[in-house]
């Protein structure tokens, strides 16, 4: 049992489970959730007819499963989207109102919050997280260390100078607390944050596997670019990380294949995020650039994990989810790829960090033999945060009101029984915390700019005199080129009031009112006064 959960939450969940009806599966399926990092929707062959990167393993998964063509992350960057995956709650309800955490940031998931790992462990699952965590850890600080923390802050900590080399104030010999093993996972092997953030060392459960004795270390990609400076363990190299996580995932599957208990493996690959560091054997294989090589190696790693399920006789009773945490990063070199006929955003505007579709529209494929019809596609809205409600629905568990406040079950879609679609509205957010809401063909962005890294960039490109909001008809204008808010003021008014209600009520699903976590200032909600 997760000791961080409140007694009230646990009692509510236990009561719900006692009253639960039998779930859809005849036996509990193993669940393998493979999350890639910064992989674009257009980087997958089965989703982009003009794709120039070979991804045979992901394509095979699509042939064997159901592909969602309107799947979105709740955020266009990684910490927030991971928060929503594991909690079923929109990321902006947490204390992090913009940006991402750093490798030394304090934990973001509240101690009394139910996670999907808690939920599954309470159903008798063995649970493991392998790969990138990036949701904060409680490091033991050395006496007298002065390090800024993220409590009640909306700061983008990865860019905060006071935190770039915060490891100088950390006692790496002491156990880490309030990490994956506190939030429902029996086992953790991974890294604290993105691969370009220190500390550069592996963590197993609650301890580093090697002391980061190189105080001003850095990793290097194939392009020669260096990552942030910080503590590094001797022998820790970027090129080894993807193969290491792949081996650990395969070992975990092999070890749990015959013990009679179902398992949940959350495999959060740190690729093809920077540093772009494909192994030597993959350099040049794409015929494009290092990013494309890295995508191909990532695809191969996914194939190895799927092959382990086949070899161990587990594939027929394993629910596999494949996704990306947000859109493709500009580090992939969009101008070069576009000049060679490849668009990681598959015709949608923007990329990682943006409020535009390229920032948060992601590949999502689900394979579940005997339940999901192979080689099919679905164009209904789904959000990465829907995973938790889906798991609860599979087992007939009613979640307590203070859990998964924004999660809607995808199970009817998986089983081909959804009419109408479970979700008709989804909320998106950018790296600077700007909001967007999509309902039907309409999308309203509560900012005059990208909210991220593409033009027009907030605070860098002049938008004086531009409309405060952006309304797009995503059916007639999927590339989001034309702002039509002046033509449809009634749509702006309706979506503005709906977004305001979602924020004020603390949830977007039916249930008791909940509170959003506080921040020093929530500047991104100043527009709400217009929709009282």
Short mmCIF file of C-alpha atoms in Angstrom, two decimals:
data_model
loop_
_atom_site.label_atom_id
_atom_site.label_comp_id
_atom_site.label_asym_id
_atom_site.label_seq_id
_atom_site.Cartn_x
_atom_site.Cartn_y
_atom_site.Cartn_z
CA UNK A 1 0.00 0.00 0.00
CA UNK A 2 1.22 3.52 -0.78
CA UNK A 3 1.89 5.03 2.64
CA UNK A 4 1.67 8.50 1.15
CA UNK A 5 -2.04 8.10 0.41
CA UNK A 6 -4.47 9.49 2.92
CA UNK A 7 -6.54 7.02 4.90
CA UNK A 8 -9.71 8.60 3.51
CA UNK A 9 -8.57 8.08 -0.10
CA UNK A 10 -7.61 4.48 0.56
CA UNK A 11 -10.88 3.68 2.36
CA UNK A 12 -12.87 5.25 -0.47
CA UNK A 13 -11.01 3.21 -3.06
CA UNK A 14 -11.35 0.01 -1.02
CA UNK A 15 -15.10 0.52 -0.70
CA UNK A 16 -15.40 1.13 -4.42
CA UNK A 17 -13.48 -2.03 -5.17
CA UNK A 18 -15.67 -4.06 -2.84
CA UNK A 19 -18.74 -2.96 -4.79
CA UNK A 20 -17.10 -3.31 -8.19
CA UNK A 21 -18.61 -5.42 -10.91
CA UNK A 22 -16.37 -7.87 -12.76
CA UNK A 23 -14.28 -6.14 -15.41
CA UNK A 24 -14.35 -6.87 -19.11
CA UNK A 25 -11.29 -9.19 -19.30
CA UNK A 26 -11.70 -12.81 -18.17
CA UNK A 27 -8.29 -12.53 -16.50
CA UNK A 28 -6.23 -9.55 -15.49
CA UNK A 29 -4.13 -8.48 -18.47
CA UNK A 30 -0.53 -7.48 -18.04
CA UNK A 31 -0.15 -3.81 -18.94
CA UNK A 32 2.90 -2.38 -20.69
CA UNK A 33 2.83 1.39 -21.21
CA UNK A 34 5.62 2.55 -23.53
CA UNK A 35 6.09 6.32 -23.50
CA UNK A 36 8.55 7.96 -25.87
CA UNK A 37 9.99 11.43 -25.35
CA UNK A 38 9.45 14.17 -27.96
CA UNK A 39 8.44 11.75 -30.75
CA UNK A 40 6.29 13.57 -33.28
CA UNK A 41 2.95 12.35 -34.61
CA UNK A 42 4.42 12.48 -38.11
CA UNK A 43 7.47 10.42 -37.14
CA UNK A 44 5.40 7.22 -37.15
CA UNK A 45 5.03 5.58 -40.53
CA UNK A 46 1.47 4.39 -40.00
CA UNK A 47 0.27 7.90 -39.09
CA UNK A 48 2.03 9.95 -41.74
CA UNK A 49 1.80 8.79 -45.37
CA UNK A 50 4.72 11.10 -46.21
CA UNK A 51 6.91 9.82 -43.36
CA UNK A 52 10.57 9.37 -44.33
CA UNK A 53 11.72 7.58 -41.14
CA UNK A 54 11.47 3.80 -41.04
CA UNK A 55 9.56 2.64 -37.92
CA UNK A 56 8.66 -1.02 -38.61
CA UNK A 57 8.10 -2.01 -34.97
CA UNK A 58 5.66 0.80 -34.19
CA UNK A 59 3.99 0.19 -37.55
CA UNK A 60 3.58 -3.47 -36.64
CA UNK A 61 1.97 -2.42 -33.37
CA UNK A 62 -0.50 -0.30 -35.35
CA UNK A 63 -1.36 -3.25 -37.61
CA UNK A 64 -2.00 -5.37 -34.53
CA UNK A 65 -3.95 -2.72 -32.66
CA UNK A 66 -6.02 0.47 -32.63
CA UNK A 67 -4.48 3.81 -33.64
CA UNK A 68 -5.95 7.07 -32.36
CA UNK A 69 -5.65 9.95 -34.82
CA UNK A 70 -6.87 12.65 -32.42
CA UNK A 71 -4.88 11.77 -29.32
CA UNK A 72 -3.44 14.64 -27.32
CA UNK A 73 -1.17 15.17 -24.35
CA UNK A 74 -2.54 17.49 -21.70
CA UNK A 75 0.59 19.60 -22.14
CA UNK A 76 3.11 20.34 -24.85
CA UNK A 77 6.05 19.52 -22.53
CA UNK A 78 7.12 16.49 -20.53
CA UNK A 79 6.73 16.94 -16.75
CA UNK A 80 3.10 18.10 -17.04
CA UNK A 81 2.05 15.36 -19.47
CA UNK A 82 3.60 12.68 -17.23
CA UNK A 83 1.74 14.07 -14.25
CA UNK A 84 -1.57 13.70 -16.07
CA UNK A 85 -0.77 10.16 -17.27
CA UNK A 86 -0.12 8.90 -13.75
CA UNK A 87 -2.82 10.89 -11.93
CA UNK A 88 -5.63 11.40 -14.45
CA UNK A 89 -5.62 15.07 -13.49
CA UNK A 90 -4.84 18.02 -15.72
CA UNK A 91 -1.28 19.12 -15.01
CA UNK A 92 -2.13 22.78 -14.47
CA UNK A 93 -4.12 21.87 -11.37
CA UNK A 94 -0.81 21.03 -9.67
CA UNK A 95 1.58 23.64 -8.29
CA UNK A 96 3.51 23.69 -11.58
CA UNK A 97 1.65 26.25 -13.68
CA UNK A 98 4.22 26.48 -16.45
CA UNK A 99 7.43 24.87 -17.62
CA UNK A 100 8.96 21.64 -16.38
CA UNK A 101 10.87 20.39 -13.36
CA UNK A 102 14.61 19.92 -13.18
CA UNK A 103 16.54 16.88 -12.01
CA UNK A 104 16.75 18.19 -8.44
CA UNK A 105 13.23 19.57 -8.13
CA UNK A 106 11.00 18.52 -5.28
CA UNK A 107 8.15 16.05 -5.92
CA UNK A 108 5.18 17.31 -7.91
CA UNK A 109 2.69 14.50 -7.25
CA UNK A 110 0.90 15.22 -3.97
CA UNK A 111 1.55 12.65 -1.24
CA UNK A 112 -2.12 11.81 -0.77
CA UNK A 113 -2.94 11.56 -4.47
CA UNK A 114 -3.97 8.23 -5.97
CA UNK A 115 -1.93 7.24 -9.02
CA UNK A 116 -2.63 4.64 -11.66
CA UNK A 117 0.19 2.57 -10.16
CA UNK A 118 -1.60 2.67 -6.79
CA UNK A 119 -4.83 1.64 -8.48
CA UNK A 120 -3.26 -1.33 -10.24
CA UNK A 121 -1.26 -2.46 -7.23
CA UNK A 122 -4.49 -2.51 -5.25
CA UNK A 123 -5.80 -4.88 -7.94
CA UNK A 124 -2.95 -7.29 -7.25
CA UNK A 125 -0.51 -6.04 -9.89
CA UNK A 126 3.25 -5.97 -9.62
CA UNK A 127 4.24 -2.48 -10.72
CA UNK A 128 7.45 -1.11 -12.17
CA UNK A 129 8.66 2.19 -13.58
CA UNK A 130 11.70 1.98 -15.82
CA UNK A 131 13.15 5.05 -17.52
CA UNK A 132 12.60 8.76 -17.15
CA UNK A 133 10.71 9.92 -14.05
CA UNK A 134 10.78 13.75 -14.28
CA UNK A 135 8.18 14.34 -11.59
CA UNK A 136 10.52 15.43 -8.83
CA UNK A 137 12.33 13.60 -6.04
CA UNK A 138 13.08 14.40 -2.41
CA UNK A 139 16.87 14.49 -2.33
CA UNK A 140 18.65 14.71 1.01
CA UNK A 141 20.35 18.08 1.26
CA UNK A 142 23.76 18.59 2.78
CA UNK A 143 23.86 20.71 5.95
CA UNK A 144 23.82 24.38 5.07
CA UNK A 145 23.00 23.80 1.39
CA UNK A 146 21.04 26.62 -0.19
CA UNK A 147 18.92 25.31 -3.03
CA UNK A 148 15.71 26.80 -4.37
CA UNK A 149 12.76 24.44 -4.21
CA UNK A 150 9.56 24.28 -6.22
CA UNK A 151 7.05 24.31 -3.38
CA UNK A 152 4.12 26.58 -4.27
CA UNK A 153 5.95 27.84 -7.34
CA UNK A 154 5.06 28.07 -11.00
CA UNK A 155 8.69 28.40 -12.08
CA UNK A 156 10.18 26.64 -15.09
CA UNK A 157 12.84 24.95 -13.00
CA UNK A 158 14.80 23.45 -15.87
CA UNK A 159 15.72 27.01 -16.85
CA UNK A 160 16.30 28.29 -13.32
CA UNK A 161 19.98 29.13 -12.87
CA UNK A 162 19.89 28.35 -9.14
CA UNK A 163 18.91 24.76 -9.93
CA UNK A 164 21.18 23.94 -12.86
CA UNK A 165 23.95 22.62 -10.62
CA UNK A 166 21.91 22.09 -7.48
CA UNK A 167 23.61 18.73 -7.00
CA UNK A 168 26.40 20.52 -5.16
CA UNK A 169 24.01 20.64 -2.21
CA UNK A 170 22.80 17.02 -2.37
CA UNK A 171 24.02 14.08 -0.30
CA UNK A 172 23.99 11.31 -2.91
CA UNK A 173 24.93 8.67 -0.32
CA UNK A 174 21.50 8.94 1.31
CA UNK A 175 18.26 7.33 0.10
CA UNK A 176 15.85 9.39 -2.00
CA UNK A 177 12.24 9.73 -0.88
CA UNK A 178 8.86 10.62 -2.40
CA UNK A 179 9.68 9.12 -5.77
CA UNK A 180 8.18 6.31 -7.87
CA UNK A 181 8.24 3.75 -5.05
CA UNK A 182 6.22 6.17 -2.91
CA UNK A 183 3.58 6.56 -5.60
CA UNK A 184 2.56 3.00 -6.32
CA UNK A 185 5.56 1.43 -8.03
CA UNK A 186 7.15 -1.63 -6.44
CA UNK A 187 10.32 -1.14 -8.48
CA UNK A 188 12.08 1.75 -10.16
CA UNK A 189 15.15 1.90 -12.34
CA UNK A 190 15.73 5.12 -14.20
CA UNK A 191 16.87 8.71 -14.21
CA UNK A 192 15.48 11.63 -12.27
CA UNK A 193 14.47 13.82 -15.21
CA UNK A 194 15.25 14.33 -18.91
CA UNK A 195 18.52 12.93 -20.20
CA UNK A 196 19.85 16.46 -20.68
CA UNK A 197 19.36 17.32 -17.00
CA UNK A 198 21.69 16.40 -14.12
CA UNK A 199 22.29 14.36 -12.10
CA UNK A 200 23.71 12.02 -14.72
CA UNK A 201 23.42 8.75 -12.86
CA UNK A 202 20.99 5.84 -12.66
CA UNK A 203 18.65 5.41 -9.73
CA UNK A 204 17.38 2.04 -8.53
CA UNK A 205 14.42 2.26 -6.19
CA UNK A 206 15.55 4.96 -3.74
CA UNK A 207 19.32 5.10 -4.28
CA UNK A 208 21.72 6.14 -7.01
CA UNK A 209 23.57 3.16 -8.47
CA UNK A 210 26.84 5.11 -8.76
CA UNK A 211 27.99 8.24 -6.99
CA UNK A 212 28.08 11.26 -9.33
CA UNK A 213 31.57 12.30 -8.36
CA UNK A 214 32.17 14.43 -11.47
CA UNK A 215 30.69 17.67 -10.16
CA UNK A 216 30.68 19.54 -13.46
CA UNK A 217 29.76 16.76 -15.82
CA UNK A 218 27.81 16.94 -19.07
CA UNK A 219 26.57 14.61 -21.78
CA UNK A 220 27.25 14.98 -25.48
CA UNK A 221 25.02 14.11 -28.42
CA UNK A 222 26.10 12.85 -31.82
CA UNK A 223 25.91 16.46 -33.03
CA UNK A 224 28.52 17.52 -30.46
CA UNK A 225 26.07 19.57 -28.43
CA UNK A 226 26.47 19.45 -24.66
CA UNK A 227 23.78 19.14 -22.01
CA UNK A 228 23.37 21.14 -18.80
CA UNK A 229 26.36 21.01 -16.46
CA UNK A 230 25.94 19.07 -13.25
CA UNK A 231 26.94 16.00 -11.21
CA UNK A 232 27.78 12.93 -13.29
CA UNK A 233 28.72 9.36 -12.41
CA UNK A 234 31.89 8.06 -14.05
CA UNK A 235 31.06 6.03 -17.14
CA UNK A 236 27.53 7.42 -17.51
CA UNK A 237 27.13 8.21 -21.22
CA UNK A 238 24.07 9.29 -23.16
CA UNK A 239 24.56 6.68 -25.87
CA UNK A 240 24.17 3.84 -23.33
CA UNK A 241 20.93 4.93 -21.69
CA UNK A 242 18.36 3.70 -24.23
CA UNK A 243 19.95 0.22 -24.52
CA UNK A 244 20.21 0.03 -20.72
CA UNK A 245 16.54 0.80 -20.16
CA UNK A 246 15.57 -1.62 -22.92
CA UNK A 247 17.54 -4.44 -21.26
CA UNK A 248 16.00 -3.70 -17.87
CA UNK A 249 12.50 -3.75 -19.35
CA UNK A 250 13.15 -7.08 -21.05
CA UNK A 251 14.64 -8.52 -17.86
CA UNK A 252 11.60 -7.35 -15.90
CA UNK A 253 9.22 -9.04 -18.33
CA UNK A 254 11.25 -12.25 -18.31
CA UNK A 255 11.41 -12.34 -14.51
CA UNK A 256 7.66 -11.86 -14.10
CA UNK A 257 6.51 -14.08 -16.95
CA UNK A 258 5.81 -17.18 -14.93
CA UNK A 259 4.97 -16.09 -11.40
CA UNK A 260 1.19 -16.04 -11.88
CA UNK A 261 0.69 -12.38 -11.01
CA UNK A 262 -0.15 -9.66 -13.52
CA UNK A 263 2.30 -6.79 -13.93
CA UNK A 264 2.18 -3.16 -14.94
CA UNK A 265 5.35 -1.89 -16.62
CA UNK A 266 5.55 1.85 -17.22
CA UNK A 267 8.47 2.14 -19.63
CA UNK A 268 9.26 5.83 -20.03
CA UNK A 269 11.96 5.96 -22.70
CA UNK A 270 14.05 9.16 -22.66
CA UNK A 271 14.35 9.23 -26.46
CA UNK A 272 14.43 10.76 -29.03
CA UNK A 273 14.72 13.78 -26.69
CA UNK A 274 18.05 15.61 -26.50
CA UNK A 275 20.88 14.80 -26.28
CA UNK A 276 20.34 13.17 -29.64
CA UNK A 277 22.69 10.24 -29.13
CA UNK A 278 22.03 7.18 -31.31
CA UNK A 279 24.32 4.20 -30.86
CA UNK A 280 27.18 3.78 -33.31
CA UNK A 281 25.36 0.98 -35.12
CA UNK A 282 22.45 3.35 -35.85
CA UNK A 283 24.41 6.36 -37.05
CA UNK A 284 23.46 7.18 -40.63
CA UNK A 285 20.86 4.44 -40.95
CA UNK A 286 18.00 6.83 -41.64
CA UNK A 287 19.72 8.63 -44.48
CA UNK A 288 18.43 11.88 -42.96
CA UNK A 289 19.99 13.17 -39.73
CA UNK A 290 20.92 12.08 -36.21
CA UNK A 291 17.37 12.68 -34.95
CA UNK A 292 15.94 10.30 -37.53
CA UNK A 293 18.63 7.75 -36.61
CA UNK A 294 17.59 8.08 -32.95
CA UNK A 295 13.92 7.56 -33.84
CA UNK A 296 14.88 4.36 -35.65
CA UNK A 297 16.86 3.11 -32.67
CA UNK A 298 13.94 3.94 -30.38
CA UNK A 299 11.64 1.98 -32.68
CA UNK A 300 14.04 -0.97 -32.53
CA UNK A 301 14.03 -0.87 -28.72
CA UNK A 302 10.24 -0.99 -28.71
CA UNK A 303 10.43 -4.01 -31.00
CA UNK A 304 12.73 -5.78 -28.54
CA UNK A 305 10.27 -5.23 -25.70
CA UNK A 306 7.40 -6.55 -27.82
CA UNK A 307 9.53 -9.54 -28.81
CA UNK A 308 10.06 -10.34 -25.12
CA UNK A 309 6.29 -10.50 -24.64
CA UNK A 310 6.04 -12.87 -27.61
CA UNK A 311 8.92 -15.05 -26.45
CA UNK A 312 7.49 -15.39 -22.93
CA UNK A 313 4.01 -16.22 -24.23
CA UNK A 314 2.51 -13.06 -22.74
CA UNK A 315 1.44 -11.10 -25.81
CA UNK A 316 -2.10 -12.53 -25.98
CA UNK A 317 -2.89 -11.37 -22.44
CA UNK A 318 -1.03 -8.06 -22.42
CA UNK A 319 -2.51 -4.64 -22.99
CA UNK A 320 0.17 -2.56 -24.72
CA UNK A 321 -0.08 1.23 -24.87
CA UNK A 322 2.35 3.20 -27.01
CA UNK A 323 2.47 6.99 -26.92
CA UNK A 324 4.63 10.10 -26.91
CA UNK A 325 4.58 12.68 -24.13
CA UNK A 326 4.22 15.69 -26.47
CA UNK A 327 5.06 16.83 -29.98
CA UNK A 328 8.44 16.75 -31.68
CA UNK A 329 11.08 19.19 -30.46
CA UNK A 330 12.68 21.76 -32.79
CA UNK A 331 15.96 20.08 -31.81
CA UNK A 332 15.06 17.53 -34.49
CA UNK A 333 15.93 20.24 -37.05
CA UNK A 334 12.58 20.89 -38.73
CA UNK A 335 14.01 22.96 -41.63
CA UNK A 336 16.32 20.11 -42.65
CA UNK A 337 13.68 17.41 -42.28
CA UNK A 338 11.06 19.45 -44.15
CA UNK A 339 13.51 20.08 -46.98
CA UNK A 340 13.80 16.29 -47.28
CA UNK A 341 10.06 15.72 -47.33
CA UNK A 342 9.56 14.74 -43.68
CA UNK A 343 7.28 16.68 -41.32
CA UNK A 344 7.34 15.46 -37.68
CA UNK A 345 4.08 17.37 -37.05
CA UNK A 346 2.36 15.82 -40.11
CA UNK A 347 0.99 19.10 -41.42
CA UNK A 348 -0.16 20.53 -38.11
CA UNK A 349 1.11 23.88 -36.89
CA UNK A 350 3.93 24.20 -34.37
CA UNK A 351 5.93 21.73 -32.36
CA UNK A 352 6.86 20.84 -28.78
CA UNK A 353 6.02 23.56 -26.23
CA UNK A 354 3.30 25.18 -28.41
CA UNK A 355 -0.43 25.56 -27.86
CA UNK A 356 -0.83 24.66 -31.53
CA UNK A 357 -1.57 21.06 -32.46
CA UNK A 358 2.05 20.23 -33.25
CA UNK A 359 2.81 20.75 -29.58
CA UNK A 360 0.45 18.19 -28.08
CA UNK A 361 -1.06 15.98 -30.79
CA UNK A 362 0.71 12.68 -30.29
CA UNK A 363 0.82 9.12 -31.61
CA UNK A 364 -1.24 6.73 -29.48
CA UNK A 365 -1.62 3.03 -30.30
CA UNK A 366 -3.26 0.34 -28.17
CA UNK A 367 -2.89 -3.40 -28.71
CA UNK A 368 -5.01 -5.83 -26.71
CA UNK A 369 -5.58 -9.17 -28.43
CA UNK A 370 -9.13 -10.44 -28.18
CA UNK A 371 -10.49 -7.03 -27.17
CA UNK A 372 -9.14 -4.43 -29.60
CA UNK A 373 -9.85 -4.95 -33.30
CA UNK A 374 -6.51 -5.09 -35.16
CA UNK A 375 -5.50 -2.63 -37.85
CA UNK A 376 -8.15 -0.04 -37.03
CA UNK A 377 -8.17 3.70 -36.46
CA UNK A 378 -10.32 6.00 -34.35
CA UNK A 379 -10.68 9.75 -34.75
CA UNK A 380 -12.40 10.56 -31.45
CA UNK A 381 -10.74 12.79 -28.86
CA UNK A 382 -8.59 11.03 -26.29
CA UNK A 383 -6.12 12.45 -23.80
CA UNK A 384 -3.09 10.79 -22.20
CA UNK A 385 -4.73 11.48 -18.84
CA UNK A 386 -7.54 9.07 -19.76
CA UNK A 387 -5.36 6.08 -18.92
CA UNK A 388 -6.29 6.02 -15.24
CA UNK A 389 -10.08 6.02 -15.77
CA UNK A 390 -9.61 3.35 -18.43
CA UNK A 391 -7.79 1.07 -16.01
CA UNK A 392 -10.49 1.64 -13.38
CA UNK A 393 -13.18 0.84 -15.97
CA UNK A 394 -11.47 -2.42 -16.97
CA UNK A 395 -11.82 -3.66 -13.38
CA UNK A 396 -15.16 -2.06 -12.63
CA UNK A 397 -13.65 0.19 -9.96
CA UNK A 398 -15.34 3.49 -9.13
CA UNK A 399 -12.67 6.08 -8.43
CA UNK A 400 -13.06 8.41 -5.45
CA UNK A 401 -14.02 12.01 -6.19
CA UNK A 402 -10.56 13.28 -5.27
CA UNK A 403 -8.79 11.16 -7.89
CA UNK A 404 -8.53 11.31 -11.70
CA UNK A 405 -10.69 14.43 -11.85
CA UNK A 406 -10.11 14.89 -15.59
CA UNK A 407 -9.81 11.29 -16.76
CA UNK A 408 -12.43 9.71 -19.05
CA UNK A 409 -12.40 5.99 -19.80
CA UNK A 410 -11.28 4.95 -23.27
CA UNK A 411 -12.54 1.41 -22.73
CA UNK A 412 -15.67 1.84 -24.91
CA UNK A 413 -13.42 3.04 -27.73
CA UNK A 414 -11.06 0.10 -27.25
CA UNK A 415 -13.95 -2.35 -27.40
CA UNK A 416 -15.63 -0.61 -30.33
CA UNK A 417 -18.71 0.19 -28.25
CA UNK A 418 -18.55 4.00 -28.10
CA UNK A 419 -21.53 5.83 -29.54
CA UNK A 420 -21.37 8.68 -28.79
CA UNK A 421 -17.69 9.11 -28.04
CA UNK A 422 -16.88 9.32 -24.30
CA UNK A 423 -14.93 12.59 -24.63
CA UNK A 424 -16.19 15.60 -26.58
CA UNK A 425 -13.86 18.20 -25.06
CA UNK A 426 -10.21 18.34 -24.14
CA UNK A 427 -7.97 20.96 -22.59
CA UNK A 428 -4.43 21.65 -23.76
CA UNK A 429 -1.62 23.75 -22.31
CA UNK A 430 1.69 25.12 -23.54
CA UNK A 431 5.08 25.50 -21.88
CA UNK A 432 4.27 28.99 -20.57
CA UNK A 433 0.97 27.76 -19.12
CA UNK A 434 -1.33 29.15 -21.79
CA UNK A 435 -4.61 27.27 -22.17
CA UNK A 436 -6.41 25.87 -25.16
CA UNK A 437 -9.76 24.08 -25.27
CA UNK A 438 -11.02 21.89 -28.10
CA UNK A 439 -14.64 20.91 -28.60
CA UNK A 440 -15.82 19.41 -31.86
CA UNK A 441 -14.35 21.32 -34.75
CA UNK A 442 -13.52 24.38 -32.66
CA UNK A 443 -10.39 25.20 -30.73
CA UNK A 444 -9.96 28.31 -28.60
CA UNK A 445 -6.46 29.31 -27.49
CA UNK A 446 -6.34 31.80 -24.60
CA UNK A 447 -3.26 33.62 -25.90
CA UNK A 448 -2.33 35.75 -28.92
CA UNK A 449 0.82 33.72 -29.64
CA UNK A 450 2.16 30.16 -29.69
CA UNK A 451 2.59 30.01 -25.93
CA UNK A 452 5.80 28.17 -26.74
CA UNK A 453 8.78 28.10 -29.07
CA UNK A 454 7.40 28.67 -32.57
CA UNK A 455 6.39 31.99 -34.11
CA UNK A 456 4.91 34.11 -32.63
CA UNK A 457 6.91 33.44 -29.47
CA UNK A 458 5.58 34.96 -26.24
CA UNK A 459 7.77 37.78 -25.02
CA UNK A 460 9.98 37.65 -28.12
CA UNK A 461 7.80 38.34 -31.14
CA UNK A 462 5.67 41.49 -31.11
CA UNK A 463 1.93 40.74 -30.93
CA UNK A 464 0.80 44.25 -29.97
CA UNK A 465 -2.62 44.92 -31.40
CA UNK A 466 -3.31 41.25 -32.09
CA UNK A 467 -6.51 39.61 -30.82
CA UNK A 468 -6.25 38.36 -27.24
CA UNK A 469 -7.52 34.90 -28.22
CA UNK A 470 -7.26 32.59 -31.21
CA UNK A 471 -10.22 30.57 -32.53
CA UNK A 472 -9.59 27.91 -35.14
CA UNK A 473 -11.93 25.73 -37.17
CA UNK A 474 -9.81 22.59 -37.00
CA UNK A 475 -11.88 20.77 -39.63
CA UNK A 476 -11.70 23.46 -42.30
CA UNK A 477 -8.29 24.68 -41.14
CA UNK A 478 -6.31 21.80 -39.55
CA UNK A 479 -3.08 23.79 -39.91
CA UNK A 480 -4.54 26.54 -37.67
CA UNK A 481 -3.63 29.34 -40.05
CA UNK A 482 -6.68 31.57 -39.71
CA UNK A 483 -8.02 33.10 -36.50
CA UNK A 484 -11.81 33.33 -36.91
CA UNK A 485 -12.76 34.62 -33.45
CA UNK A 486 -14.29 37.79 -34.89
CA UNK A 487 -16.59 35.69 -37.07
CA UNK A 488 -17.82 33.47 -34.25
CA UNK A 489 -18.06 35.46 -30.99
CA UNK A 490 -20.69 33.03 -29.69
CA UNK A 491 -18.22 30.13 -29.96
CA UNK A 492 -15.57 32.13 -28.13
CA UNK A 493 -18.06 32.96 -25.39
CA UNK A 494 -19.23 29.36 -25.02
CA UNK A 495 -15.76 27.83 -24.89
CA UNK A 496 -14.47 30.60 -22.62
CA UNK A 497 -17.19 29.96 -20.06
CA UNK A 498 -16.64 26.20 -20.28
CA UNK A 499 -12.91 26.57 -19.67
CA UNK A 500 -13.58 28.88 -16.74
CA UNK A 501 -15.96 26.31 -15.23
CA UNK A 502 -13.37 23.54 -15.60
CA UNK A 503 -10.84 25.63 -13.71
CA UNK A 504 -13.17 26.81 -10.93
CA UNK A 505 -14.73 23.39 -10.28
CA UNK A 506 -11.37 21.66 -9.95
CA UNK A 507 -12.48 18.95 -12.35
CA UNK A 508 -13.88 18.42 -15.86
CA UNK A 509 -15.75 15.19 -15.07
CA UNK A 510 -18.88 14.64 -12.95
CA UNK A 511 -18.25 14.58 -9.21
CA UNK A 512 -17.73 16.68 -6.14
CA UNK A 513 -16.00 20.03 -6.49
CA UNK A 514 -12.25 19.86 -5.92
CA UNK A 515 -9.54 22.47 -5.42
CA UNK A 516 -6.62 23.30 -7.67
CA UNK A 517 -3.25 23.41 -5.96
CA UNK A 518 -2.09 26.91 -5.12
CA UNK A 519 0.65 28.93 -6.72
CA UNK A 520 2.17 32.31 -5.89
CA UNK A 521 0.38 33.77 -8.88
CA UNK A 522 -1.63 32.19 -11.64
CA UNK A 523 -1.17 34.77 -14.33
CA UNK A 524 -2.35 32.39 -17.04
CA UNK A 525 -5.95 32.67 -15.77
CA UNK A 526 -6.31 36.46 -15.96
CA UNK A 527 -8.49 36.05 -19.06
CA UNK A 528 -11.21 34.48 -16.89
CA UNK A 529 -12.58 37.91 -15.94
CA UNK A 530 -13.87 38.23 -19.49
CA UNK A 531 -16.19 35.23 -19.03
CA UNK A 532 -17.95 35.90 -15.73
#
